[in-house]
XYZ file of C-alpha atoms in Angstrom:
231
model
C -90.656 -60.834 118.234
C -87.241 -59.439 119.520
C -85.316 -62.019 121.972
C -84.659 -59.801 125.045
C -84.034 -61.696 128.403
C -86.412 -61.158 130.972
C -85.748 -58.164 133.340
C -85.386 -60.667 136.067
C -83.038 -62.859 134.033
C -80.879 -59.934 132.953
C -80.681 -59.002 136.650
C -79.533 -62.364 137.747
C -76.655 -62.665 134.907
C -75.236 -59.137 136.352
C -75.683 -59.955 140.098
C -73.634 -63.695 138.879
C -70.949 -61.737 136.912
C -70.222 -59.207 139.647
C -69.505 -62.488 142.141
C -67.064 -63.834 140.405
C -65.676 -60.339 139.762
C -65.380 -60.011 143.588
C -63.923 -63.611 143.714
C -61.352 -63.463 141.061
C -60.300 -59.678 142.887
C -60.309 -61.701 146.391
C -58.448 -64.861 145.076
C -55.559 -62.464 143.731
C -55.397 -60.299 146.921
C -54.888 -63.756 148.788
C -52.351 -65.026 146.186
C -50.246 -61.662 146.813
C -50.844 -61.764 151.008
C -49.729 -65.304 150.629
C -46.223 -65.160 148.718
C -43.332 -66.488 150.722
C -40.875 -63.858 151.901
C -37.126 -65.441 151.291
C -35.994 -64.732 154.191
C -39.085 -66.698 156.096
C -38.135 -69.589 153.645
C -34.355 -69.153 155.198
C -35.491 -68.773 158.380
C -37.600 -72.348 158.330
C -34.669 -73.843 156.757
C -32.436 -72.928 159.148
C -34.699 -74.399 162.118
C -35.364 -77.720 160.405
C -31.689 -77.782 160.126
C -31.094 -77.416 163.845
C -33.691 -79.669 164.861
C -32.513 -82.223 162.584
C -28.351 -81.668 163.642
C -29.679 -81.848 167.768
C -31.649 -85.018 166.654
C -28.576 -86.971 165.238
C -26.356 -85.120 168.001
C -28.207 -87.360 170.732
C -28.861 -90.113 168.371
C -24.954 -90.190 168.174
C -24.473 -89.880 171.862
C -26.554 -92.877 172.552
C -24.521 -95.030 170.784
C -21.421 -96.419 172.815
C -18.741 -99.112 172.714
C -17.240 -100.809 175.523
C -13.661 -100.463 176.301
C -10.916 -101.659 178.883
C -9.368 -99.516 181.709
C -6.952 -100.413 184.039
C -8.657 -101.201 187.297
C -5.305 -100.517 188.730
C -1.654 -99.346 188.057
C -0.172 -101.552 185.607
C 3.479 -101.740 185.624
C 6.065 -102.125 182.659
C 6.068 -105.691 182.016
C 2.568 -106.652 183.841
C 1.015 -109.324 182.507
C -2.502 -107.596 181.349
C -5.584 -110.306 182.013
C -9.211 -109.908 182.741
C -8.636 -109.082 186.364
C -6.246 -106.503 186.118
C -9.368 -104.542 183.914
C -12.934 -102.837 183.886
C -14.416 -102.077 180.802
C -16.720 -99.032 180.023
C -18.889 -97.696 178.004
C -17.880 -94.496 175.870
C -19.191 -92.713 173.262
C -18.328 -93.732 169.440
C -15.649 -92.150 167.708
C -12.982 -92.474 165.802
C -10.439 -92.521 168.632
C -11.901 -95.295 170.214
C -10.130 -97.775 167.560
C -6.849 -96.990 169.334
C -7.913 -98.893 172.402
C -8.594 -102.726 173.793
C -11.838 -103.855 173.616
C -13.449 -106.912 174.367
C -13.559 -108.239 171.109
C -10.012 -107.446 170.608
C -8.938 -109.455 173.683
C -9.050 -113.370 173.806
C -7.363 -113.686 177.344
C -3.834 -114.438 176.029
C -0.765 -113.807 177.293
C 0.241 -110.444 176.912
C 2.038 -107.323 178.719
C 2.304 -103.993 179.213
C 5.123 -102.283 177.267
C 4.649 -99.175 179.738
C 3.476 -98.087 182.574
C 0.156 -97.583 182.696
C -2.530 -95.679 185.174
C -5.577 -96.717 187.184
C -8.590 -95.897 185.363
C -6.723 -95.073 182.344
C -7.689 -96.862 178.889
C -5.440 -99.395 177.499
C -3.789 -98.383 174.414
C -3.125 -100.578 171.917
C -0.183 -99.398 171.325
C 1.196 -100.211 175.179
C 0.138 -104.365 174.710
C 2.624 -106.533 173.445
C 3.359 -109.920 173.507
C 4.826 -111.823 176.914
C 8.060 -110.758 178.229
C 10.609 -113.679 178.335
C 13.838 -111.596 179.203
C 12.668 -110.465 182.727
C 11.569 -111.305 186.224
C 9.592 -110.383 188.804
C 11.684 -110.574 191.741
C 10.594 -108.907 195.524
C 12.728 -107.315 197.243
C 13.708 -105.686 200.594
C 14.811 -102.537 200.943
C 16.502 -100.727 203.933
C 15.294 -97.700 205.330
C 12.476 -95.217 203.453
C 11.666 -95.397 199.682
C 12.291 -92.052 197.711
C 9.021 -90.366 197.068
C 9.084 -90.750 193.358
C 9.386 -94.449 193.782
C 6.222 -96.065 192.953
C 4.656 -98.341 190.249
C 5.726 -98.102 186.440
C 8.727 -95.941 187.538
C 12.092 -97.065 186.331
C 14.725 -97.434 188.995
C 18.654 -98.904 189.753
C 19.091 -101.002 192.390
C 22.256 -100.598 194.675
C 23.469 -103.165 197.536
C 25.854 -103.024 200.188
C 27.428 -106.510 201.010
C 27.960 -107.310 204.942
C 31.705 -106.468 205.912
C 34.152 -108.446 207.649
C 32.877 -106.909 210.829
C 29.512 -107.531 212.744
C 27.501 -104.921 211.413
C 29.318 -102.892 208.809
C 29.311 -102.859 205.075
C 30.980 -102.955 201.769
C 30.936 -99.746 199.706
C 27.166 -100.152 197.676
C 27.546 -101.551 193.907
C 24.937 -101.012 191.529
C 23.623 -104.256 190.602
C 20.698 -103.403 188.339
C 21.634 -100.909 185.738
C 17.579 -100.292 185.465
C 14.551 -102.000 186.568
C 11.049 -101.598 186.588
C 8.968 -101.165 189.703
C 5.709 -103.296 189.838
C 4.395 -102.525 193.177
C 5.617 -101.501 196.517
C 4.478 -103.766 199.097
C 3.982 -102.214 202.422
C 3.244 -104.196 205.720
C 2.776 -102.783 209.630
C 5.714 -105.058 210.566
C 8.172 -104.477 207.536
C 7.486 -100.230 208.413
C 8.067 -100.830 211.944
C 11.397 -102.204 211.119
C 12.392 -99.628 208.915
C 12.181 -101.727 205.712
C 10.031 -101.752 202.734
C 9.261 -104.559 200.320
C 9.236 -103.845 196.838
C 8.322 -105.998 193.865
C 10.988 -105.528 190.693
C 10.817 -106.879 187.212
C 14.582 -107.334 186.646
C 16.594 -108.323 183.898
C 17.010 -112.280 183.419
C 20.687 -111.206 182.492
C 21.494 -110.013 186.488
C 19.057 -112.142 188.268
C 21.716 -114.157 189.584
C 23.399 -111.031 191.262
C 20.164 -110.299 192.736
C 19.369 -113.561 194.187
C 22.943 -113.290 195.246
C 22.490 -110.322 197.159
C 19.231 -111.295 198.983
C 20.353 -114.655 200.183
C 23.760 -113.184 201.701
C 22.100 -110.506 203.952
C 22.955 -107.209 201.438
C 21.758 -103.720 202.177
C 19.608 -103.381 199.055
C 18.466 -99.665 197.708
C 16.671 -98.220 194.870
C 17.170 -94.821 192.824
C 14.772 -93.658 190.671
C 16.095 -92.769 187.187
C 14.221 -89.905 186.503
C 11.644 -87.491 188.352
C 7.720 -87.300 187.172
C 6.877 -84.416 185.244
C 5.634 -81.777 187.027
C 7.217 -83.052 190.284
């Protein structure tokens, strides 16, 4: 007797064969719909990228050190200590190396080796150690100050000795070749006179002039040696 499936078997094998037919044919249509376009793979790159720079942008932000600023103007000579400063916060970077910080500062004696302004950082490079060949000496000056007098700026200081007569003078001398201007101090009474009192870091080498000069009733003046830029 032959050995011939059943109709109903045969049918079934066909019906089973022509699935997986159809699947195979689906499965390769889906492979081809699904294959990456480069330039969608550059494109998802390229945001990943972005999202990943702004990420470590504001991660880098975030991350400060503190530093000192002068909390006011700081004169040539000044001695620099915790309450002549503010510190603040600033972003990290390599710049921020060229400045005092707090961990760079143990409170001792040390000046500034120029002028320096309010609110401005303190550069290393303006910090040395204490000055032992000048003096802060106040002193008073007749009449108005120039306008660019003020503090840091380097000035000479003339005086006019009393003459032989009530109320005349000597022909002014320079007796400071250059010194520095720490502050200018400023009173209701001193303006009312026509005077101004100004603080001076002079040279130890013509203090004694100085003294000299403001014990024996001199007409003291100052000149600035140069002009601000832009002025």
């Amino acid at each position: 007797m032959d050995n011939f499936p059943a109709d109903g078997q045969g049918s079934s094998n066909i019906a089973s064969v022509a699935v997986r037919l159809r699947i195979g044919v689906m499965m390769a249509s889906l492979r081809q719909r699904i294959r990456l376009d480069p330039r969608l793979l550059i494109g998802c790159v390229l945001v990943v990228a972005s999202v990943l720079g702004v990420i470590w942008v504001v991660s880098q932000a975030k991350q400060t050190v503190a530093v000192y600023v002068a909390a006011a103007p700081i004169a040539q000579g000044d001695a620099i200590t915790e309450q002549s400063l503010s510190i603040v916060n600033v972003p990290i970077s390599d710049s921020h190396e060229l400045y005092l910080t707090p961990d760079r500062f143990d409170g001792s004696a040390v000046i500034s080796t120029r002028p320096i302004g309010q609110g401005e950082y303190l550069p290393l490079s303006a910090i040395g150690a204490g000055d032992e060949t000048s003096a802060p000496v106040v002193v008073t000056i007749s009449g108005a100050l120039p306008e660019d007098v003020g503090t840091g700026v380097a000035v000479e200081l003339w005086a006019a000795a009393p003459g032989e007569r009530p109320g005349t003078y000597n022909t002014p001398v320079a007796l400071v070749q250059q010194a520095q201007v720490v502050r200018v101090l400023e009173s209701q009474q001193l303006v009312n006179s026509g005077q101004v009192e100004v603080e001076l870091r002079i040279p130890d080498t013509d203090l004694a002039e100085v003294l000299t000069a403001l014990t024996n009733g001199s007409r003291l003046h100052v000149v600035p040696l140069y002009r601000p830029v832009g002025e």
